[in-house]
mmCIF file of C-alpha atoms in Angstrom:
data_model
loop_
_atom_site.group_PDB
_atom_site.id
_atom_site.type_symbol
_atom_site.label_atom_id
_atom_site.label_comp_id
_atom_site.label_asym_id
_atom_site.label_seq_id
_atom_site.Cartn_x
_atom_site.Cartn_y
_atom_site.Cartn_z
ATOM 1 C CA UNK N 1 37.203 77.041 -10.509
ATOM 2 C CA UNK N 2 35.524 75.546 -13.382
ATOM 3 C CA UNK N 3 34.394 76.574 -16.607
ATOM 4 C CA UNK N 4 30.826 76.509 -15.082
ATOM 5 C CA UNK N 5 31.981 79.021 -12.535
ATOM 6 C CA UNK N 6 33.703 81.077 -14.647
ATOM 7 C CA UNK N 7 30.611 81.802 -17.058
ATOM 8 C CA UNK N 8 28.426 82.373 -14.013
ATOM 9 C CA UNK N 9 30.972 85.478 -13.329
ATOM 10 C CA UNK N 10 33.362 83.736 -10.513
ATOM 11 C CA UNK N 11 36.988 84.063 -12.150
ATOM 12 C CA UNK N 12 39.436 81.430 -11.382
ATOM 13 C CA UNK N 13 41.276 81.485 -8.138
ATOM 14 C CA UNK N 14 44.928 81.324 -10.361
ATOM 15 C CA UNK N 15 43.241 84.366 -11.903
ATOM 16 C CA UNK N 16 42.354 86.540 -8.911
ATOM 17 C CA UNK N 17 44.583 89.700 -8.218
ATOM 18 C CA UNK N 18 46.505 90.930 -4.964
ATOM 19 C CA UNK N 19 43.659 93.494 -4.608
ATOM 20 C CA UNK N 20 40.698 90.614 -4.516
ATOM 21 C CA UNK N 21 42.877 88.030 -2.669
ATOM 22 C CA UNK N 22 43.333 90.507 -0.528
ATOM 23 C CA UNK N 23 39.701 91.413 -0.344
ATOM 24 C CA UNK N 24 38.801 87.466 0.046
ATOM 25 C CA UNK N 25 41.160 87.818 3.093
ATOM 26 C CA UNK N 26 39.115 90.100 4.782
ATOM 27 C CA UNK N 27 35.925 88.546 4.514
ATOM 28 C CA UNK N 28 37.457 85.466 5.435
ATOM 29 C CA UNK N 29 39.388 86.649 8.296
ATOM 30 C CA UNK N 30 35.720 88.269 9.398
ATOM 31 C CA UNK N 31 33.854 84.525 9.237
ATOM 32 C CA UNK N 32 36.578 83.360 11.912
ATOM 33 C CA UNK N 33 36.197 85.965 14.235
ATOM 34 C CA UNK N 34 32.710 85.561 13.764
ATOM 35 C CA UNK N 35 32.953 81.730 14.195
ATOM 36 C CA UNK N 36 34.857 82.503 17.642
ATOM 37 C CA UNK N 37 32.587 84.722 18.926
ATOM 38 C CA UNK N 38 29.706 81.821 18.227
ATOM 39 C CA UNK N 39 31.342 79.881 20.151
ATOM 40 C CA UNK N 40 31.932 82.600 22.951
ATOM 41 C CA UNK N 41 28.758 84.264 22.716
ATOM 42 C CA UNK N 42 26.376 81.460 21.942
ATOM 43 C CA UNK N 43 23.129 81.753 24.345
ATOM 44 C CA UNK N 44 21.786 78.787 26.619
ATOM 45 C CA UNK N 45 18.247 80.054 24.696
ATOM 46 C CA UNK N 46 19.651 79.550 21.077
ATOM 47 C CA UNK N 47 22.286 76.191 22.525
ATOM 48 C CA UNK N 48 18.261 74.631 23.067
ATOM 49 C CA UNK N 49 16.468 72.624 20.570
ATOM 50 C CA UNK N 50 13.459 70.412 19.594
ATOM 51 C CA UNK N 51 16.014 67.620 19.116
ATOM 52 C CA UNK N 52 18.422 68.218 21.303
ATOM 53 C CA UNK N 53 16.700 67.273 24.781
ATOM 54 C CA UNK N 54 18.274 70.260 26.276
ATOM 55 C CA UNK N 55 16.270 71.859 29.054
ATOM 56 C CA UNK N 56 15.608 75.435 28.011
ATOM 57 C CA UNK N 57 16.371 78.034 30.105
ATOM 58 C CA UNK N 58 14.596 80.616 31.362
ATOM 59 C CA UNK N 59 14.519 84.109 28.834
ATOM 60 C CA UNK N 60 11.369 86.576 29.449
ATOM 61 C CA UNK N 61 10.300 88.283 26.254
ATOM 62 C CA UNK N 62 11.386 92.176 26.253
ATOM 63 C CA UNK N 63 13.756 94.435 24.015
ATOM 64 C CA UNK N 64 16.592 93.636 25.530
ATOM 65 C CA UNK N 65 16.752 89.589 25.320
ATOM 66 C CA UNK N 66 15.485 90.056 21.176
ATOM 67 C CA UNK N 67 18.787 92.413 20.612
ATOM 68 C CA UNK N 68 20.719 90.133 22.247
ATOM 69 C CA UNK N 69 19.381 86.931 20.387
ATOM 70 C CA UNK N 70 19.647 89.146 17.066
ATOM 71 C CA UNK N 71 23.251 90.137 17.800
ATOM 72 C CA UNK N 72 24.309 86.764 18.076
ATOM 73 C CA UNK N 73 22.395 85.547 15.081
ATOM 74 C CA UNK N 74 24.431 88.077 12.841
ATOM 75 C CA UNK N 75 27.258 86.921 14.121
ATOM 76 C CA UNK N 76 26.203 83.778 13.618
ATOM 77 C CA UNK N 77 24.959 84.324 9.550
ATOM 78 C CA UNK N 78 28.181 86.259 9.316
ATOM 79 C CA UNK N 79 30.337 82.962 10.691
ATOM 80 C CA UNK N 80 28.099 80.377 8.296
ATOM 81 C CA UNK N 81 27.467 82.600 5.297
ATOM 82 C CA UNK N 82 31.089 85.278 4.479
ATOM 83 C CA UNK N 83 32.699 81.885 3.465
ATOM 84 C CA UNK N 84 30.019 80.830 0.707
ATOM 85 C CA UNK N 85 29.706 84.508 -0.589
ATOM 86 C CA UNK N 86 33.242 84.997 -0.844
ATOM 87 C CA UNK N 87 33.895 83.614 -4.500
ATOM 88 C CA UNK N 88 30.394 85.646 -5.370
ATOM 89 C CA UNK N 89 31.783 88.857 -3.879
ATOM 90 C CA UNK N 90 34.726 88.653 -5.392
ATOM 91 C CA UNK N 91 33.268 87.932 -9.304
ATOM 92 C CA UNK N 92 30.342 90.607 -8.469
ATOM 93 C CA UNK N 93 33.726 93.509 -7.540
ATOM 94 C CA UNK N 94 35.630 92.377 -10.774
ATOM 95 C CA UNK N 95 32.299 92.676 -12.631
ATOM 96 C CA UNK N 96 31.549 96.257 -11.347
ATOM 97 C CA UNK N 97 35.848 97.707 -11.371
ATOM 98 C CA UNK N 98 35.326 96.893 -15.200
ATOM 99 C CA UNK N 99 32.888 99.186 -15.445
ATOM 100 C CA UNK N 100 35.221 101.772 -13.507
ATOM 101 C CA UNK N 101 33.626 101.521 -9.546
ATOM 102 C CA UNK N 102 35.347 100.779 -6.996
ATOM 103 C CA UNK N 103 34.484 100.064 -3.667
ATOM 104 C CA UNK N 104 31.219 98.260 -4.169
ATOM 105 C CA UNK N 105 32.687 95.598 -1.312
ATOM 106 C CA UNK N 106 31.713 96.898 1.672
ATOM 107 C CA UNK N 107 28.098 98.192 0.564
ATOM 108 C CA UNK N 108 27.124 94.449 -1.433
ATOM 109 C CA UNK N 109 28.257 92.886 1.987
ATOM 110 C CA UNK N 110 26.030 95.182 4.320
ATOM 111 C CA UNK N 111 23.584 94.663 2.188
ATOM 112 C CA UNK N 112 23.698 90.997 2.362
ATOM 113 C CA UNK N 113 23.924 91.211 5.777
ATOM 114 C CA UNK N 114 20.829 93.511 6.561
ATOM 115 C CA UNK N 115 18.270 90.747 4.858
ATOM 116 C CA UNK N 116 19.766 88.095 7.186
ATOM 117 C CA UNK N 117 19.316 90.607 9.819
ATOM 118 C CA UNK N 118 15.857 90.638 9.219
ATOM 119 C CA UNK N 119 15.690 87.038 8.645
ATOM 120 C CA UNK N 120 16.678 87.224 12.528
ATOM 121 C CA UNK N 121 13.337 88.442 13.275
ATOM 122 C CA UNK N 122 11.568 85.562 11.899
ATOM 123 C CA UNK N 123 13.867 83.171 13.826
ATOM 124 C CA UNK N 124 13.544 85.011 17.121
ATOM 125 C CA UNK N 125 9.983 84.409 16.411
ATOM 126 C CA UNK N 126 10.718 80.953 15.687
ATOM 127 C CA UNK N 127 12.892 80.025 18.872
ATOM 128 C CA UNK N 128 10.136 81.668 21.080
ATOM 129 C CA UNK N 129 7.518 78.904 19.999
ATOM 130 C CA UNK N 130 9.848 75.930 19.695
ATOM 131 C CA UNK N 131 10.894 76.568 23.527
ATOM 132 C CA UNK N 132 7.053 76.527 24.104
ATOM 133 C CA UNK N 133 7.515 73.312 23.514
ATOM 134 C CA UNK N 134 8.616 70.695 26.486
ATOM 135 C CA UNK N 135 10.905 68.261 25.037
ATOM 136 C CA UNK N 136 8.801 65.104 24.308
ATOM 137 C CA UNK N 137 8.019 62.693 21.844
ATOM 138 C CA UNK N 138 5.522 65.471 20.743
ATOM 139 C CA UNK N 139 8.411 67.964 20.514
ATOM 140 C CA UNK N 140 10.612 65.534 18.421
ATOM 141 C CA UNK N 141 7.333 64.530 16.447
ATOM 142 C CA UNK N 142 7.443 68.574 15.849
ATOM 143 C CA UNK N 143 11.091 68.844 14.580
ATOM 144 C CA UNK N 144 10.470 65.900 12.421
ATOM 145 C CA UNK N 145 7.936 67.680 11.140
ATOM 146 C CA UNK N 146 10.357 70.661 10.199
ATOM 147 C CA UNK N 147 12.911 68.014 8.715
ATOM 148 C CA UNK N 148 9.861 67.096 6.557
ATOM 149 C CA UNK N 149 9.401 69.948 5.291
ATOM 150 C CA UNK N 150 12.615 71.492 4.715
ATOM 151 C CA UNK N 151 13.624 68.507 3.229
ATOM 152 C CA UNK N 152 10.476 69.143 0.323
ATOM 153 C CA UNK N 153 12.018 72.759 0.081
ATOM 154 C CA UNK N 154 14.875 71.008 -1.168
ATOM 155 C CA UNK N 155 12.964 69.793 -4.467
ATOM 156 C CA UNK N 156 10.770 72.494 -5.011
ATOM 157 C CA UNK N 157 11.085 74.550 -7.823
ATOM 158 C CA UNK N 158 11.712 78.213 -5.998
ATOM 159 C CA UNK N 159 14.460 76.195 -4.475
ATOM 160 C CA UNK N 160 16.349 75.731 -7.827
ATOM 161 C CA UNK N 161 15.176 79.568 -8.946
ATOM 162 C CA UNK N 162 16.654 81.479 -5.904
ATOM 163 C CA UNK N 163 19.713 78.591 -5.982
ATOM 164 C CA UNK N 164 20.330 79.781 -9.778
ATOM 165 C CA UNK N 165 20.142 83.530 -9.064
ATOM 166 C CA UNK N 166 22.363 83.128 -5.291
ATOM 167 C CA UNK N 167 25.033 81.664 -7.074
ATOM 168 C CA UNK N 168 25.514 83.645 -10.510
ATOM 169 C CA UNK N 169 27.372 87.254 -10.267
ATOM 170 C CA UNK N 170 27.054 87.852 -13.707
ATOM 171 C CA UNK N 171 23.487 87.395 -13.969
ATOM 172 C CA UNK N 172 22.532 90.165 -11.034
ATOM 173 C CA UNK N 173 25.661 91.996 -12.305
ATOM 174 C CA UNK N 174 24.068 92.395 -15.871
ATOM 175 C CA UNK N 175 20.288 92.801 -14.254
ATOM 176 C CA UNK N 176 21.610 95.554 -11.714
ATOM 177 C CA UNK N 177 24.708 96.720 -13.311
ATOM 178 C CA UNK N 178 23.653 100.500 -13.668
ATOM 179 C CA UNK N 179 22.955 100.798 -10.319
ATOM 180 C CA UNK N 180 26.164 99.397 -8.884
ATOM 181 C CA UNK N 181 27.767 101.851 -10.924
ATOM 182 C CA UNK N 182 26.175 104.781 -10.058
ATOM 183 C CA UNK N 183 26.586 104.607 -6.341
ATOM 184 C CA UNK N 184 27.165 102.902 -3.667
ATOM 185 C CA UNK N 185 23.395 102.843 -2.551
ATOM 186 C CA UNK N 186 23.113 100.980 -5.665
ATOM 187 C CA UNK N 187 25.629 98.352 -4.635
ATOM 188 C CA UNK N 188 23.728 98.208 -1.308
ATOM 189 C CA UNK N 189 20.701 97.293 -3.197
ATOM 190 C CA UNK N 190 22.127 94.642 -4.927
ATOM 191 C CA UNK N 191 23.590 93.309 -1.655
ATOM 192 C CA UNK N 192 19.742 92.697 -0.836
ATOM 193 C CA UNK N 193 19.021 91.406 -3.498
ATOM 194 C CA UNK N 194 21.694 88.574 -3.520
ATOM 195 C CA UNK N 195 20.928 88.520 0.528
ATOM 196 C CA UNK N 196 17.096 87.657 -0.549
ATOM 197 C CA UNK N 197 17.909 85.120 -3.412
ATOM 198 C CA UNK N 198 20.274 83.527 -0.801
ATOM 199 C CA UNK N 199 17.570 83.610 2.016
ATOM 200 C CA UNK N 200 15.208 81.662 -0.087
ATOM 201 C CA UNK N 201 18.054 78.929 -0.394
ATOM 202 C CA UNK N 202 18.364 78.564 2.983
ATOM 203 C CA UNK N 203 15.802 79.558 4.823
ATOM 204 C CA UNK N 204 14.635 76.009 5.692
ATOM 205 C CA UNK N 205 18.007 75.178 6.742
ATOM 206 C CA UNK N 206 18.500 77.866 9.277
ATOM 207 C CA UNK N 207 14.820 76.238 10.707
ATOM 208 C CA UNK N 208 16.619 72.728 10.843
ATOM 209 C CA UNK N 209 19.162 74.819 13.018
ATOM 210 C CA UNK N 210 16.566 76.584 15.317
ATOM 211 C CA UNK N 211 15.458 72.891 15.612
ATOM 212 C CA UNK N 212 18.680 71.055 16.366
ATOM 213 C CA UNK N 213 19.984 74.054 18.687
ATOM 214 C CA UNK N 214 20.896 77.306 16.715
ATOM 215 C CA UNK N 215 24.416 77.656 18.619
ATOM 216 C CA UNK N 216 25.556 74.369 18.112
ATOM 217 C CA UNK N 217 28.583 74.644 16.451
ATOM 218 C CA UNK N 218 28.924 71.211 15.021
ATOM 219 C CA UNK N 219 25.516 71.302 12.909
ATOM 220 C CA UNK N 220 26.468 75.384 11.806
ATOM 221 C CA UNK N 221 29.387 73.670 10.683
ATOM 222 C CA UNK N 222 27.407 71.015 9.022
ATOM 223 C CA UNK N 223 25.128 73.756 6.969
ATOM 224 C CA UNK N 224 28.023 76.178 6.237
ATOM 225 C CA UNK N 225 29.497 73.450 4.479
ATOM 226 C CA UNK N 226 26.619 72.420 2.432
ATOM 227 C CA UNK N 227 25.864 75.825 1.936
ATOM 228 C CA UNK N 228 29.217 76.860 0.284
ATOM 229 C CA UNK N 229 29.014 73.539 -1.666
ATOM 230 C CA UNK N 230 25.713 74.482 -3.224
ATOM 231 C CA UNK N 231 27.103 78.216 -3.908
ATOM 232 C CA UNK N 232 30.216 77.066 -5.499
ATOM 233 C CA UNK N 233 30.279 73.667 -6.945
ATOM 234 C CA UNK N 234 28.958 72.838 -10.493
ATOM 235 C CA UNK N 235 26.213 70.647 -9.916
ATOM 236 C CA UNK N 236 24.356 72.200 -7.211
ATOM 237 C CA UNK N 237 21.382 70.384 -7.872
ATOM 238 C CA UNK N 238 22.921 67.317 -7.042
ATOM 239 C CA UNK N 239 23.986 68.604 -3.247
ATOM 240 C CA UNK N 240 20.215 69.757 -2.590
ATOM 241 C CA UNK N 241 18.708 66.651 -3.762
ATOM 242 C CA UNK N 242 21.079 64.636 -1.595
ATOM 243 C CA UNK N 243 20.333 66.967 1.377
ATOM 244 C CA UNK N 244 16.615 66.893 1.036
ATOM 245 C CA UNK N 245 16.654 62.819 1.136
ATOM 246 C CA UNK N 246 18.405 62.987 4.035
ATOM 247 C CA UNK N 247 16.672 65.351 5.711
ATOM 248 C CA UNK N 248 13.264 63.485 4.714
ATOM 249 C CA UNK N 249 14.417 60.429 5.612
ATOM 250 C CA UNK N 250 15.569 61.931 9.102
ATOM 251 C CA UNK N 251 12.004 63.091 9.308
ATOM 252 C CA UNK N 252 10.272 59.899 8.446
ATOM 253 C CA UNK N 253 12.185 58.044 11.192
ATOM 254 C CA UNK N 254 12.026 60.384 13.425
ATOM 255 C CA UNK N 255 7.992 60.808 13.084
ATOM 256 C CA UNK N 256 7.566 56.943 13.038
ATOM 257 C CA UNK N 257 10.079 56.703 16.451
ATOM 258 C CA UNK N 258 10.426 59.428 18.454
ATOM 259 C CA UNK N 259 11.635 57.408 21.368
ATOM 260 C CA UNK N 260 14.977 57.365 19.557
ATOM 261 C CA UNK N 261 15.182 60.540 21.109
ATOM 262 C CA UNK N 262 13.709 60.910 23.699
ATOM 263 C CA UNK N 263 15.080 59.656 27.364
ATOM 264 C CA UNK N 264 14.250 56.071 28.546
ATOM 265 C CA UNK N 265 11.706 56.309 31.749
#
């Protein structure tokens, strides 16, 4: 870790003890079953994209399809996003035992968890009107739209804000610090709050995914990786801006020649 790090509250992995290696274990351990069961799990519905040129198949609307498609979506967060949080949960629990609580883990993560839960409504949402869409040069003219944009998200200035807050322990830590300490509701209140700063770092991302095919495990991998990168390394900045060229210059091709993917008649 650098110095960087270690002033926004993430200690330095030579620094960490058996109890939060440990810890870091568990939540890692928990992203690989969740991984595994992504690529059990993973729906024909979510597999579909606007750039992938799958067919979509057939899913009526109802109660029972939506907990389905929001299972698998937490499973899906938990696979892409416990890796990136690690280093954060970790600095947040040394934070909080120094102020003599323990067992804030569990509560933060749950928390973090339950906004990108609710994020799952939105995308559920999101999924139902891209397979509206037959796959065309219209519906690739659509995702390039959505490349556009998230790709502008990348520059914008609530970008950088919720980037600075998603990735800085000490700064919710010393904003929240009374009410981690006082119970573990309190730590499950933070957990939404870092789940919310995180959300509006990524929220254009996981539209990208809808886009490209939600269970396809070669772009989650993709995103998780950019995603921990931007949560851990010192210049964040630098990894958004590079992401946001690339996914506007992704859009502008793909707006200006669609037929690049769509099927030859």
């Amino acid at each position: 870790m650098t110095r960087t790090a270690q002033a926004r509250g993430i200690p330095s992995l030579r620094s960490w003890s058996r109890v939060e290696v440990t810890l870091a274990a568990v939540l890692l351990a928990l992203a690989g079953i969740s991984w595994l069961l992504s690529a059990v799990l993973g729906m024909p519905e979510m597999r579909m994209g606007l750039l992938t040129g799958m067919e979509p198949a057939e899913m009526s609307g109802g109660p029972a399809p939506f907990a389905l498609f929001l299972g698998v979506w937490v499973v899906m967060m938990a696979a892409m996003m416990l890796p990136a949080i690690t280093p954060f949960t970790i600095g947040v629990s040394r934070l909080v035992r120094a102020r003599r609580k323990r067992g804030v883990l569990p509560p933060l993560t749950l928390g973090y968890l339950l906004i990108w839960t609710a994020a799952g409504v939105a995308a559920w949402a999101i999924l139902r009107g891209f397979d509206a869409i037959d796959y065309s040069a219209t519906s690739v003219r659509v995702g390039a739209v959505v490349l556009l944009v998230a790709g502008a998200y990348e520059f914008s200035p609530l970008k950088r804000w919720c980037l600075v807050r998603c990735r800085s322990p000490l700064a919710l830590v010393v904003k929240h610090g009374d009410t981690v300490v006082r119970s573990r509701l309190g730590a499950l209140r933070v957990g939404v709050h870092h789940g919310a700063y995180c959300l509006g770092c990524c929220w254009a991302l996981m539209i990208v995914l809808l886009a490209v095919g939600a269970m396809n495990l070669l772009w989650m991998a993709v995103l998780a990786a950019v995603i921990a990168m931007e949560k851990v390394l010192p210049r964040a900045e630098i990894v958004s801006s590079a992401l946001g060229a690339v996914l506007i210059g992704g859009g502008v091709v793909l707006l200006i020649a669609p037929g690049l993917l769509t099927p030859m008649a």
